[in-house]
mmCIF file of C-alpha atoms in Angstrom:
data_model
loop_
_atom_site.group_PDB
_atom_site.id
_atom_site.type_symbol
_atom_site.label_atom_id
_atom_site.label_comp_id
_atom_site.label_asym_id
_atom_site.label_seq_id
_atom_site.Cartn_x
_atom_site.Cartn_y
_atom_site.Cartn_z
ATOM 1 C CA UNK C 1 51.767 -2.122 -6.284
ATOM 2 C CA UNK C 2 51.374 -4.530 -3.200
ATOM 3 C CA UNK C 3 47.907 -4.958 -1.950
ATOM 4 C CA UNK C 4 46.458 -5.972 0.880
ATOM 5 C CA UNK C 5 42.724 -6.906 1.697
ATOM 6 C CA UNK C 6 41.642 -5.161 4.879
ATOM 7 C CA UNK C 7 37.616 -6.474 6.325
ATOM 8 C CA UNK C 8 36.149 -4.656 8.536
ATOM 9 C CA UNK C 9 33.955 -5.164 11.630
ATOM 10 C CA UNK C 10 31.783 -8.037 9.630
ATOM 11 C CA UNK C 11 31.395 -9.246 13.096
ATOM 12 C CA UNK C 12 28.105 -11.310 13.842
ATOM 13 C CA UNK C 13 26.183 -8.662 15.923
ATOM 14 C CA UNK C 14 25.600 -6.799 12.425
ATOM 15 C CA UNK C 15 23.785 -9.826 10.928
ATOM 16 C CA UNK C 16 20.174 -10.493 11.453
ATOM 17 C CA UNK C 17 19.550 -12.030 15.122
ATOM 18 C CA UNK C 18 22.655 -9.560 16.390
ATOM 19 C CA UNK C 19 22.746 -5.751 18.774
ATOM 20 C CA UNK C 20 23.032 -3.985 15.744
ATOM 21 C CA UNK C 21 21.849 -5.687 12.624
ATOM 22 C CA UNK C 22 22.596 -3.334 9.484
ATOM 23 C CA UNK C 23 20.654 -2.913 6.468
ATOM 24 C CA UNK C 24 21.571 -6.175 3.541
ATOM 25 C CA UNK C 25 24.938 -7.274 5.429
ATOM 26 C CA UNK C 26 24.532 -10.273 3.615
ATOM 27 C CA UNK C 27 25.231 -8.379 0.009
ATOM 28 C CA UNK C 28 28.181 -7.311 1.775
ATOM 29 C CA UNK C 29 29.171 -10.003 3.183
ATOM 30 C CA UNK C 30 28.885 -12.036 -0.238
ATOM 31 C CA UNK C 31 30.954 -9.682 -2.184
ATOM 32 C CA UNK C 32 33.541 -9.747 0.345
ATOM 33 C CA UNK C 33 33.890 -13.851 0.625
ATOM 34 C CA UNK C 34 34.363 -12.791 -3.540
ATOM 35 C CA UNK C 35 37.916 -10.355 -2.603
ATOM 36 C CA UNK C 36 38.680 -12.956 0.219
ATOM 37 C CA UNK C 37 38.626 -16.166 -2.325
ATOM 38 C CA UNK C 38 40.769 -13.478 -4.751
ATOM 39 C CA UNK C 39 43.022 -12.639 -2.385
ATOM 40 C CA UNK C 40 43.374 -15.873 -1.104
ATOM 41 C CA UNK C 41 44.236 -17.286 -4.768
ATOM 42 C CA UNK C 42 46.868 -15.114 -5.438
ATOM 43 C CA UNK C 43 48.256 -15.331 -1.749
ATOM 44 C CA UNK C 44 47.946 -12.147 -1.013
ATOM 45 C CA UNK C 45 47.518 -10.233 2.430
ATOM 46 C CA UNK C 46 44.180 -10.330 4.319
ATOM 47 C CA UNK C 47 43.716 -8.493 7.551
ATOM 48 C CA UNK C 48 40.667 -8.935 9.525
ATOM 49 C CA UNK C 49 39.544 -6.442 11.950
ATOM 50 C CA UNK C 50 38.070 -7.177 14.659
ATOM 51 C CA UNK C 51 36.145 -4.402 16.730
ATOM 52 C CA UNK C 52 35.627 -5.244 20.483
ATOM 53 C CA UNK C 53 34.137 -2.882 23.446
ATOM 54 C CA UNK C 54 35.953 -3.036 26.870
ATOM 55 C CA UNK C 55 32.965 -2.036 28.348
ATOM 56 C CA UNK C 56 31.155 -4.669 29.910
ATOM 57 C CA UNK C 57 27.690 -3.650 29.512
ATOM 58 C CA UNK C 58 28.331 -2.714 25.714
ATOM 59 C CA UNK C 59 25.564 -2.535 23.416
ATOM 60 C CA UNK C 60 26.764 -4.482 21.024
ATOM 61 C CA UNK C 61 30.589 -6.425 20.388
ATOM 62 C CA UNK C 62 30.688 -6.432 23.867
ATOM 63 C CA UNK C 63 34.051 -8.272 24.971
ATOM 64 C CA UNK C 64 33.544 -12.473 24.666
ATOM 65 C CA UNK C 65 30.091 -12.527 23.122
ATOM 66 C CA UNK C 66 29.343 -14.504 20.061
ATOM 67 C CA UNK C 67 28.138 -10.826 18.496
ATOM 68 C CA UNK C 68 31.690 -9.259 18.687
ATOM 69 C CA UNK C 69 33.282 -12.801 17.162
ATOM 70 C CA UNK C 70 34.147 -12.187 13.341
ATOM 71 C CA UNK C 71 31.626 -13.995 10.879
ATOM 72 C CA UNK C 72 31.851 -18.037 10.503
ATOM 73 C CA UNK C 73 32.289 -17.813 6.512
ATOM 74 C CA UNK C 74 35.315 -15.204 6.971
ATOM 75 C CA UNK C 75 37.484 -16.878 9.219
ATOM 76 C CA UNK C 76 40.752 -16.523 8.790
ATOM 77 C CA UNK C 77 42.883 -20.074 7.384
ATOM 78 C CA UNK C 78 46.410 -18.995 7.113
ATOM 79 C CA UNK C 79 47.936 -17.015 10.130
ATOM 80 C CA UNK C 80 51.076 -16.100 7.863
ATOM 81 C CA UNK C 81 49.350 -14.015 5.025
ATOM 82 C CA UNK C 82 45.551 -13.757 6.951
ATOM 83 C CA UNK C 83 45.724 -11.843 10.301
ATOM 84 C CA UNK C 84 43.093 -10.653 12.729
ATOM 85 C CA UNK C 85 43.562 -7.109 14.808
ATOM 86 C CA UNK C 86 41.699 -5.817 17.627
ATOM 87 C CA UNK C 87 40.826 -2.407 17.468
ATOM 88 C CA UNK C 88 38.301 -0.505 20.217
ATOM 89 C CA UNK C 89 37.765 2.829 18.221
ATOM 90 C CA UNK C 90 36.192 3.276 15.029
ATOM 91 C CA UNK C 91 39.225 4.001 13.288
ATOM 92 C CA UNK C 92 41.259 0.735 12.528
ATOM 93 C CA UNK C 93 44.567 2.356 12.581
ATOM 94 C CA UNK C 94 44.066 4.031 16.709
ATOM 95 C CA UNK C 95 45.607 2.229 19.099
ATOM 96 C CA UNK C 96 46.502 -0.772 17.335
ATOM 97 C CA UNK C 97 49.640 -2.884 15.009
ATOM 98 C CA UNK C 98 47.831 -2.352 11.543
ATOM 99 C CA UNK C 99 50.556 0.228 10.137
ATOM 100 C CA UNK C 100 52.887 -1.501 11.583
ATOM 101 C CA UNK C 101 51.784 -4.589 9.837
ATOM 102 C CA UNK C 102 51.444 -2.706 7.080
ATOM 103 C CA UNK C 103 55.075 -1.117 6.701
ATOM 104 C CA UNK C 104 56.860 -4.885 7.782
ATOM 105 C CA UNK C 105 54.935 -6.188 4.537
ATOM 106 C CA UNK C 106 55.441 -3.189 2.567
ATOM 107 C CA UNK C 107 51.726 -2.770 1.116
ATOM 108 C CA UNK C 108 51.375 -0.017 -0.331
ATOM 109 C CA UNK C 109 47.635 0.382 -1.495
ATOM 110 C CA UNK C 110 44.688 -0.882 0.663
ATOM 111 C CA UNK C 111 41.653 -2.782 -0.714
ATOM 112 C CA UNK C 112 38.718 -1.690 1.740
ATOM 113 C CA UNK C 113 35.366 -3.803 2.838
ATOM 114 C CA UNK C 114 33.111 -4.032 5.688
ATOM 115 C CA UNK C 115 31.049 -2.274 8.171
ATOM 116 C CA UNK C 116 29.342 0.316 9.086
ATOM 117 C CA UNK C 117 29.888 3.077 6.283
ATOM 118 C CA UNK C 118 29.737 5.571 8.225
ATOM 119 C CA UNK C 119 31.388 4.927 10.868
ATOM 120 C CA UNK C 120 34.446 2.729 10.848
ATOM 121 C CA UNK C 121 34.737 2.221 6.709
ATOM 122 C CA UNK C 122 34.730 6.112 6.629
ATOM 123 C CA UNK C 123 37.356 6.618 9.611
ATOM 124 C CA UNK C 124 39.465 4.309 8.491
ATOM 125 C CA UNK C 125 39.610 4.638 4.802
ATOM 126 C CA UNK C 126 40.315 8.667 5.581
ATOM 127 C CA UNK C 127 43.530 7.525 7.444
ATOM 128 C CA UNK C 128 44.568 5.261 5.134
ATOM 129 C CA UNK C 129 44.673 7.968 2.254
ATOM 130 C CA UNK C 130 46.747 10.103 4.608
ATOM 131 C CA UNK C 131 48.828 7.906 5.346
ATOM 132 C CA UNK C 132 49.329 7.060 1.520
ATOM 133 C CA UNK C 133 47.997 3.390 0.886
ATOM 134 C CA UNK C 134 45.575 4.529 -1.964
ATOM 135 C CA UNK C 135 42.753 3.028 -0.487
ATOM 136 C CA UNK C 136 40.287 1.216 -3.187
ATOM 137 C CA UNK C 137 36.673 1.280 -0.890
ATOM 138 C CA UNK C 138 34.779 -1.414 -2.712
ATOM 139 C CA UNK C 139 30.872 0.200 -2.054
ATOM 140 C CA UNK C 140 28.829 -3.205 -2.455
ATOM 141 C CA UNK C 141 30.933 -5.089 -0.111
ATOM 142 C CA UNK C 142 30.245 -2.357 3.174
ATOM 143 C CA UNK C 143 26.644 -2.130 4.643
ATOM 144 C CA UNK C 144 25.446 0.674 6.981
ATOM 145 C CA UNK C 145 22.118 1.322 8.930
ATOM 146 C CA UNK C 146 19.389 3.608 8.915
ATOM 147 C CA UNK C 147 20.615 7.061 11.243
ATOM 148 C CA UNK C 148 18.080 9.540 13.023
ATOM 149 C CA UNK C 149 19.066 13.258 13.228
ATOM 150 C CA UNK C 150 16.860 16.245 14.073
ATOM 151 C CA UNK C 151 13.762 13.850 14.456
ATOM 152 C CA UNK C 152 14.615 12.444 10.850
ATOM 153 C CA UNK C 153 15.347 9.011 10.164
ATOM 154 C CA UNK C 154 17.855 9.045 6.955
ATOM 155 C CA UNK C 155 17.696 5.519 5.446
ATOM 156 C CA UNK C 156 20.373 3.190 5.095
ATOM 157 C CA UNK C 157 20.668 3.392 1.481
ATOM 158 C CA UNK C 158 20.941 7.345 1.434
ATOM 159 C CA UNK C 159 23.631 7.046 4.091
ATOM 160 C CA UNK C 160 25.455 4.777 2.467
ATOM 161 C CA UNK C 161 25.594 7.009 -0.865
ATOM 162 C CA UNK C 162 26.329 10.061 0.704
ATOM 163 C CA UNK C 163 29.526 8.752 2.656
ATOM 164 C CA UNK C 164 30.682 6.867 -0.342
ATOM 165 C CA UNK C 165 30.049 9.762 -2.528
ATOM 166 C CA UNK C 166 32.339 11.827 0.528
ATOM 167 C CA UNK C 167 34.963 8.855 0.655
ATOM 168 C CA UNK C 168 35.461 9.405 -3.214
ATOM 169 C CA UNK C 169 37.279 12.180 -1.990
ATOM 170 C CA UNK C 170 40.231 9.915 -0.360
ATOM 171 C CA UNK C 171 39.799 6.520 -2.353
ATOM 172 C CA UNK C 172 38.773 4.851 -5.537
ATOM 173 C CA UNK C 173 35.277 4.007 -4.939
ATOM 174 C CA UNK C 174 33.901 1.002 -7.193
ATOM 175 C CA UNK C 175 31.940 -2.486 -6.948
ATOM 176 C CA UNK C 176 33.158 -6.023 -6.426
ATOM 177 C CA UNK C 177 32.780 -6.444 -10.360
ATOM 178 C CA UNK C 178 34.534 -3.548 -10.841
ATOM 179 C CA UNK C 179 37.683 -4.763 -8.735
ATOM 180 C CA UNK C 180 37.487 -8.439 -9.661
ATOM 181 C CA UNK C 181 37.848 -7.336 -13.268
ATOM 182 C CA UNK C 182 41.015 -5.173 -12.773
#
C-alpha cells in the first residue's frame, strides 16, 4: 500500500521562544526528523503542511513571520517527492490541493505527525479516515498544550491521551518505534 508522510503545523511559533509554544515539541519534533530520514530513504512522499493566518494581527503563524515558517531541521530537500501546502483552517484537507495531491500520486494510506493534537492532528486525521487513506497517527511524534475549560486547566499530557485515545477510533495509533519497526 503506497504511503505518504504528511507533518503537520511543526511550524516555529510552537517551539520554545514562539506565540504558542506547546508542551515537549522537541520529542515530537525528534521522532518526526526519525519518519522524515525513513521516508526520505526509501523515496517516498513527504508533504509538509504549512498553517498560515490571513489575519494580520494573528496571534500566532501570522502571515510572513519567522513563527508561521516551518521548522529549520524539517525543511523540505526534494520538491518532486517533498512538498509544502498552505492550509488556513485546522483541517489540512479545507480549502487546499492535498487530496488532490494525494489521488495524482495514488497514496493510499497516510502516515500522520505534528501539531497540536487536538486541534489540527485530530481534524485532519478524521478526514483522512473518511476519505479512506487509513491514517497511521504516530502519538510520540504530535505535541499539544495545556487547555482551560470551566475554570479547569486540563494538562497537556491528559489532552493529548484523551484525543489519541478518540483518534483510535479513525486510525492506527502507535509510537515512532512502533512504525519504524513495521
Amino acid at each position: 500500500m503506497k504511503q505518504a508522510l504528511l507533518i503537520i503545523d511543526i511550524q516555529n511559533d510552537y517551539f520554545s521562544k514562539g506565540k504558542m509554544p506547546l508542551v515537549n515539541p522537541d520529542t515530537a519534533l525528534n521522532n518526526t526528523l526519525k519518519l522524515q530520514s525513513v521516508f526520505r530513504g526509501q523515496n517516498m512522499p513527504i508533504f509538509y503542511i504549512q498553517h498560515i493566518k490571513q489575519d494580520l494581527d494573528a496571534d500566532f503563524f501570522a502571515i510572513g513571520s519567522q513563527g508561521a515558517q516551518i521548522h529549520d531541521a524539517l525543511l523540505p530537500i526534494d520538491m518532486v517527492n517533498e512538498r509544502v501546502i498552505i492550509k488556513h483552517y485546522p483541517n489540512s484537507f479545507i480549502n487546499t490541493c492535498l487530496q488532490s495531491e494525494l489521488e495524482q500520486m495514488a497514496i493510499k494510506q497516510l502516515v500522520i505527525c505534528g501539531m497540536m493534537t487536538h486541534m489540527c492532528i485530530d481534524s485532519t486525521t478524521r478526514q483522512a479516515a473518511e476519505f479512506g487513506y487509513k491514517p497511521i497517527l504516530i502519538a510520540d511524534a504530535c505535541a499539544t498544550r495545556d487547555l482551560v475549560f470551566d475554570a479547569r486547566t486540563i494538562a497537556a499530557n491528559d489532552v493529548q491521551n484523551a484525543f489519541l485515545a478518540a483518534l483510535s477510533n479513525f486510525s492506527q495509533v502507535i509510537d515512532t518505534n512502533q512504525y519504524l519497526l513495521r
